Amino acid sequence: MTLPDLDPAQPLCVPAPAKINLFLHIVGRRPDGYHLLQTAFRMLDWGDEITLQRRDDGLILRTSDVPGVPAESDLVVRAARALQAASGSRFGADIGVLKRIPMGGGLGGGSSDAASVLLALNRLWGCGLSRQALQDLGLKLGADVPFFIFGETAFAEGVGEALRPLAVPPAWYVVVAPPVSVPTAEIFSAKELTRDTEILIMQGFAAHKTRNDMQAVVCVKYPEVAESLEWLSQYGDARMSGSGACLFAPFDTEGQARQVAASVPLGWKVWVARGLDRHPLKDWVAD
Ligand SMILES: C[C@](O)(CO)[C@H](O)COP(=O)(O)OP(=O)(O)OC[C@H]1O[C@@H](n2ccc(N)nc2=O)[C@H](O)[C@@H]1O
Ligand SMILES: Nc1ncnc2c1ncn2[C@@H]1O[C@H](COP(=O)(O)OP(=O)(O)OP(=O)(O)O)[C@@H](O)[C@H]1O
């Protein structure tokens, strides 16, 4: 597929979709303490937006304010610097981030922002890194980054970097954010977390026999999550995404999903989104 050239003089606006983990099993632990997972990642047609403008002076600047995230630790800035170092590019970029995905929500916002920056700058700077090279670079920034660069619904193993395409039926999702943020590291380090779920065979696994192994731990530590889960479970098969705090439930039609979302209790954020089979920037990089 040939893509039209980008005009480097113009700002480029790209999406950074949210993800949900349809299930998440913890099956072991690496010697460095990182957990071995089996999970199914699915993107949503809703998320953040990143604006990029190429610079000729090599500087990487964040042009928008992200409350609680200083520019130097923002994954968009770190992703751009990592690509600069790996490719030797002399270019820089102004990077704006429109955050919609709640932080510490288990929806992979920071990882998706980083992946979109890698995919877009690889093209805007003409670096020519392959998909696998970008995935390897992304893994150093966060465990969920390789999935977004892989760019389609995936069965993932390892720490989330060993990815295979997974076919899942179309669905609309209600996503609820309780008024709390859950730090991923705190849940992975919890004593009560089980780390010995039996390994699944990807072919023909039964979705109803899966779960999110972090959900019970998060529900005890954060009663707001338990309360939101109980509320959403009245209407569908509700589950937590990633390390929380967000919950989701699938529905066949947009109408059903919107009806549920309309009755969400005051103070909780809610979104309706469709499962997205391909990342909008998937074709921006060659395999
Ligand atoms: C929960 C998931 O979102 C599932 O998709 C991911 O596994 C977490 O991905 P993430 O937020 O990108 O996490 P990272 O920023 O890479 O790691 C945050 C912290 O969680 C712990 N961590 C993370 C991933 C993993 N497989 N095992 C871990 O023990 C590590 O202490 C790490 O310092
Ligand atoms: N661009 C960014 N967007 C969001 N968070 C960022 C960004 N850059 C750095 N961070 C930091 O990363 C942390 C995790 O953010 P993120 O939204 O990816 O987590 P999460 O939703 O819990 O994801 P996960 O599904 O990986 O658990 C934030 O609390 C924040 O401190």
Coordinates of C-alpha atoms and ligand atoms in Angstrom, one line a residue:
M1 CA 0.0 0.0 0.0
T2 CA 1.4 3.4 -1.0
L3 CA 0.6 6.2 1.5
P4 CA 0.3 9.9 0.3
D5 CA 3.3 12.0 1.4
L6 CA 3.0 14.1 4.5
D7 CA 3.7 17.8 4.2
P8 CA 6.3 18.4 7.0
A9 CA 5.4 22.1 7.1
Q10 CA 1.8 21.3 8.3
P11 CA 0.9 20.1 11.8
L12 CA -0.1 16.5 11.8
C13 CA -3.0 15.3 14.0
V14 CA -3.1 11.6 14.8
P15 CA -5.4 9.4 17.1
A16 CA -4.1 7.4 20.1
P17 CA -6.9 4.9 20.7
A18 CA -7.6 3.4 24.2
K19 CA -7.4 -0.3 24.8
I20 CA -9.2 -2.8 27.0
N21 CA -8.0 -6.2 28.2
L22 CA -10.8 -8.6 27.4
F23 CA -9.1 -10.9 29.9
L24 CA -5.9 -10.8 31.9
H25 CA -4.2 -13.8 33.4
I26 CA -1.0 -13.7 35.4
V27 CA 0.8 -16.9 34.8
G28 CA 4.3 -16.3 36.3
R29 CA 7.0 -13.9 37.2
R30 CA 10.4 -13.1 35.5
P31 CA 13.6 -13.0 37.6
D32 CA 13.5 -9.2 37.3
G33 CA 10.1 -9.1 39.0
Y34 CA 8.0 -8.4 35.9
H35 CA 4.9 -10.5 35.6
L36 CA 4.3 -13.0 32.8
L37 CA 0.8 -12.5 31.4
Q38 CA -1.7 -13.9 28.9
T39 CA -4.1 -11.3 27.8
A40 CA -6.4 -10.3 24.9
F41 CA -6.0 -6.6 23.9
R42 CA -8.6 -4.8 21.9
M43 CA -8.6 -1.2 20.8
L44 CA -11.6 1.2 21.1
D45 CA -12.5 3.8 18.5
W46 CA -12.1 6.5 21.1
G47 CA -9.0 8.0 22.7
D48 CA -6.4 10.8 22.9
E49 CA -5.2 13.0 20.0
I50 CA -1.6 13.9 19.3
T51 CA -0.5 16.8 17.2
L52 CA 3.0 16.8 15.8
Q53 CA 4.9 19.5 13.9
R54 CA 8.4 18.6 12.6
R55 CA 11.2 20.9 13.8
D56 CA 14.5 21.3 12.0
D57 CA 16.6 22.2 15.1
G58 CA 16.3 18.7 16.8
L59 CA 14.4 19.9 19.8
I60 CA 11.5 17.8 21.3
L61 CA 9.0 20.1 23.0
R62 CA 5.6 19.4 24.5
T63 CA 3.3 22.2 23.6
S64 CA 0.3 21.3 25.8
D65 CA 0.0 21.0 29.6
V66 CA -0.9 17.5 31.0
P67 CA -1.8 17.9 34.7
G68 CA 0.4 15.7 36.9
V69 CA 2.8 14.8 34.1
P70 CA 5.9 17.0 33.6
A71 CA 7.0 17.3 30.0
E72 CA 10.3 15.4 30.6
S73 CA 8.5 12.3 32.0
D74 CA 5.7 12.4 29.4
L75 CA 5.7 9.2 27.4
V76 CA 5.2 11.3 24.2
V77 CA 8.5 13.2 24.8
R78 CA 10.3 10.0 25.9
A79 CA 9.1 8.2 22.8
A80 CA 10.3 10.9 20.5
R81 CA 13.7 11.0 22.2
A82 CA 14.0 7.2 21.9
L83 CA 13.3 7.3 18.2
Q84 CA 15.8 10.2 17.7
A85 CA 18.4 8.1 19.5
A86 CA 17.6 4.9 17.6
S87 CA 17.4 6.5 14.2
G88 CA 20.0 9.2 14.4
S89 CA 17.4 11.7 13.0
R90 CA 18.4 15.3 13.1
F91 CA 14.8 16.4 13.3
G92 CA 12.8 17.4 16.4
A93 CA 9.1 18.0 17.0
D94 CA 6.5 20.1 18.8
I95 CA 4.1 17.6 20.4
G96 CA 0.6 18.5 21.6
V97 CA -1.5 16.0 23.6
L98 CA -5.3 16.1 23.9
K99 CA -5.9 13.7 26.8
R100 CA -9.3 12.0 27.0
I101 CA -8.2 8.6 28.3
P102 CA -8.1 8.8 32.2
M103 CA -4.6 8.2 33.7
G104 CA -4.2 5.1 35.8
G105 CA -7.4 3.9 34.2
G106 CA -6.1 0.6 32.8
L107 CA -7.0 1.9 29.3
G108 CA -3.3 2.2 28.2
G109 CA -3.5 6.0 27.5
G110 CA 0.2 6.7 28.0
S111 CA 1.3 3.7 26.1
S112 CA -1.0 4.5 23.2
D113 CA 0.2 8.1 23.1
A114 CA 3.8 6.8 22.9
A115 CA 2.9 4.3 20.2
S116 CA 1.2 7.0 18.0
V117 CA 4.3 9.3 18.4
L118 CA 6.6 6.5 17.3
L119 CA 4.4 5.6 14.3
A120 CA 3.9 9.2 13.2
L121 CA 7.5 10.5 13.7
N122 CA 9.0 7.4 12.0
R123 CA 7.1 8.6 8.9
L124 CA 7.4 12.4 9.4
W125 CA 11.2 12.1 10.0
G126 CA 11.6 9.5 7.3
C127 CA 13.4 7.1 9.7
G128 CA 12.3 3.9 8.0
L129 CA 12.3 1.7 11.1
S130 CA 10.3 -1.5 10.7
R131 CA 7.3 -2.5 12.8
Q132 CA 9.3 -4.9 14.9
A133 CA 12.0 -2.3 15.5
L134 CA 9.4 0.2 16.7
Q135 CA 7.8 -2.5 18.9
D136 CA 11.2 -3.2 20.5
L137 CA 11.7 0.5 21.1
G138 CA 8.2 0.8 22.5
L139 CA 8.6 -2.0 25.0
K140 CA 11.3 0.0 26.8
L141 CA 8.7 2.8 27.3
G142 CA 5.8 0.6 28.6
A143 CA 4.5 -2.9 28.5
D144 CA 1.4 -2.0 26.4
V145 CA 3.3 0.1 23.7
P146 CA 4.2 -2.9 21.4
F147 CA 0.5 -3.9 21.1
F148 CA -0.5 -0.5 19.7
I149 CA 2.3 -0.6 17.2
F150 CA 1.2 -4.2 16.3
G151 CA -2.0 -2.5 15.6
E152 CA -4.7 -5.2 15.7
T153 CA -6.7 -7.2 18.2
A154 CA -4.2 -9.5 19.8
F155 CA -3.5 -12.4 22.1
A156 CA -0.5 -11.4 24.1
E157 CA 2.0 -13.3 26.2
G158 CA 5.3 -12.5 27.9
V159 CA 4.9 -9.1 29.5
G160 CA 2.6 -8.3 26.6
E161 CA 5.2 -8.1 23.8
A162 CA 4.6 -11.6 22.2
L163 CA 1.6 -10.8 20.0
R164 CA -0.6 -12.8 17.7
P165 CA -3.7 -11.6 15.9
L166 CA -7.0 -12.6 17.5
A167 CA -10.4 -12.6 15.8
V168 CA -13.2 -11.3 18.1
P169 CA -16.8 -10.5 17.2
P170 CA -17.8 -6.9 16.7
A171 CA -19.1 -5.2 19.9
W172 CA -20.0 -1.9 21.5
Y173 CA -18.6 -1.2 24.9
V174 CA -19.7 0.8 27.9
V175 CA -16.6 2.0 29.7
V176 CA -17.0 3.3 33.3
A177 CA -14.3 5.3 35.2
P178 CA -14.9 5.3 38.9
P179 CA -13.6 8.4 40.6
V180 CA -10.2 6.9 41.5
S181 CA -6.8 6.2 39.8
V182 CA -5.0 2.9 40.4
P183 CA -1.2 2.7 40.1
T184 CA -0.3 -0.3 38.1
A185 CA 2.9 -1.1 40.1
E186 CA 0.9 -1.2 43.4
I187 CA -1.3 -3.9 42.1
F188 CA 1.5 -6.0 40.5
S189 CA 3.3 -5.9 43.9
A190 CA 0.3 -6.8 46.0
K191 CA 0.9 -9.9 48.2
E192 CA -2.6 -11.2 47.6
L193 CA -2.2 -11.2 43.8
T194 CA -2.3 -14.7 42.3
R195 CA 0.5 -15.4 39.8
D196 CA -0.2 -19.0 38.9
T197 CA -3.2 -19.1 36.6
E198 CA -3.0 -22.1 34.3
I199 CA -1.7 -21.4 30.8
L200 CA -4.3 -21.2 28.1
I201 CA -3.9 -22.5 24.5
M202 CA -4.9 -19.6 22.2
Q203 CA -6.7 -21.7 19.7
G204 CA -10.4 -22.0 20.8
F205 CA -10.0 -20.8 24.4
A206 CA -13.4 -20.3 26.0
A207 CA -13.8 -16.6 26.7
H208 CA -16.3 -17.3 29.6
K209 CA -13.6 -19.2 31.4
T210 CA -11.3 -16.2 31.5
R211 CA -11.0 -13.4 34.0
N212 CA -8.9 -10.4 35.1
D213 CA -6.6 -11.7 37.8
M214 CA -6.0 -8.2 39.1
Q215 CA -9.7 -7.4 39.6
A216 CA -10.3 -9.0 43.0
V217 CA -7.2 -7.3 44.4
V218 CA -8.2 -3.9 43.1
C219 CA -11.8 -4.3 44.3
V220 CA -10.6 -4.8 47.9
K221 CA -8.1 -1.9 47.8
Y222 CA -10.4 0.5 46.0
P223 CA -14.1 0.0 47.0
E224 CA -15.1 2.6 44.3
V225 CA -14.1 0.0 41.7
A226 CA -16.1 -2.8 43.4
E227 CA -19.1 -0.5 43.5
S228 CA -18.8 0.5 39.8
L229 CA -18.3 -3.2 38.8
E230 CA -21.4 -4.2 40.7
W231 CA -23.4 -1.4 39.0
L232 CA -22.3 -2.3 35.5
S233 CA -22.8 -6.0 36.1
Q234 CA -26.5 -5.4 36.4
Y235 CA -26.6 -4.7 32.7
G236 CA -23.9 -7.0 31.2
D237 CA -20.8 -9.1 31.5
A238 CA -18.7 -6.4 33.3
R239 CA -15.0 -6.7 33.8
M240 CA -12.0 -4.5 34.8
S241 CA -9.5 -3.5 32.2
G242 CA -5.7 -3.9 32.9
S243 CA -4.9 -2.8 36.4
G244 CA -8.0 -0.7 36.7
A245 CA -9.7 1.5 37.6
C246 CA -12.0 1.4 34.5
L247 CA -14.6 -1.3 33.9
F248 CA -16.2 -2.3 30.6
A249 CA -19.1 -4.4 29.4
P250 CA -19.8 -5.5 25.8
F251 CA -23.1 -5.0 24.0
D252 CA -24.4 -6.0 20.5
T253 CA -25.7 -2.6 19.5
E254 CA -24.8 1.0 20.0
G255 CA -28.4 1.7 21.2
Q256 CA -28.1 -0.9 24.1
A257 CA -24.8 0.6 25.1
R258 CA -26.1 4.2 25.1
Q259 CA -29.1 3.2 27.1
V260 CA -26.9 1.7 29.9
A261 CA -24.5 4.7 29.8
A262 CA -27.4 7.1 30.2
S263 CA -28.2 5.7 33.6
V264 CA -24.7 5.9 35.1
P265 CA -24.6 7.3 38.7
L266 CA -23.5 10.9 39.2
G267 CA -19.7 11.4 39.6
W268 CA -18.6 8.5 37.4
K269 CA -17.4 9.1 33.9
V270 CA -18.8 6.9 31.2
W271 CA -18.0 6.4 27.5
V272 CA -19.6 4.4 24.7
A273 CA -17.1 3.1 22.1
R274 CA -16.9 0.5 19.4
G275 CA -14.2 -2.2 19.3
L276 CA -11.6 -1.2 16.7
D277 CA -10.0 -4.0 14.7
R278 CA -7.1 -2.0 13.2
H279 CA -5.1 0.9 14.5
P280 CA -5.7 3.9 12.2
L281 CA -1.9 4.3 11.7
K282 CA -1.2 0.5 11.2
D283 CA -0.2 1.0 7.6
W284 CA 2.2 3.8 8.4
V285 CA 4.9 1.3 9.0
A286 CA 6.1 -1.6 6.9
D287 CA 6.2 -5.1 8.4
Ligands
LIG1 C1 -1.7 -4.1 33.3 C2 -1.3 -3.9 31.8 O1 -1.9 -2.7 31.4 C3 -2.0 -5.0 31.0 O2 -2.1 -4.7 29.7 C4 0.1 -3.9 31.6 O3 0.7 -5.1 32.0 C5 0.8 -2.7 32.4 O4 1.5 -2.0 31.5 P1 2.1 -0.5 31.8 O5 1.1 0.3 32.5 O6 2.7 -0.1 30.5 O7 3.1 -0.9 32.8 P2 4.6 -0.4 32.9 O8 4.7 1.1 32.9 O9 5.4 -1.1 31.9 O10 5.0 -1.0 34.4 C6 4.5 -0.4 35.6 C7 5.0 -1.3 36.7 O11 4.2 -2.4 36.8 C8 4.9 -3.6 37.1 N1 4.7 -4.6 36.0 C9 4.3 -4.2 34.7 C10 4.1 -5.1 33.7 C11 4.3 -6.4 34.0 N2 4.1 -7.4 33.1 N3 4.7 -6.8 35.2 C12 4.9 -5.9 36.2 O12 5.3 -6.3 37.3 C13 6.4 -3.2 37.2 O13 6.6 -2.9 38.6 C14 6.4 -1.8 36.5 O14 7.4 -1.0 37.1
LIG2 N1 1.2 10.9 27.8 C1 0.8 10.3 29.0 N2 -0.4 10.0 29.2 C2 -0.8 9.4 30.3 N3 0.0 9.1 31.3 C3 1.3 9.3 31.1 C4 1.8 10.0 30.0 N4 3.1 10.1 30.1 C5 3.4 9.6 31.3 N5 2.4 9.1 31.9 C6 2.4 8.5 33.3 O1 2.1 7.1 33.1 C7 1.1 6.7 34.1 C8 0.3 5.6 33.5 O2 -0.6 6.1 32.6 P1 -1.5 5.3 31.7 O3 -2.7 6.1 31.3 O4 -0.8 4.7 30.5 O5 -1.9 4.1 32.7 P2 -3.0 3.1 32.7 O6 -4.2 3.7 32.1 O7 -3.1 2.6 34.1 O8 -2.5 2.0 31.7 P3 -2.4 0.5 31.8 O9 -3.5 -0.1 31.0 O10 -1.1 0.3 31.2 O11 -2.5 0.1 33.3 C9 0.4 8.0 34.5 O12 -0.1 7.9 35.8 C10 1.4 9.1 34.2 O13 2.1 9.4 35.4

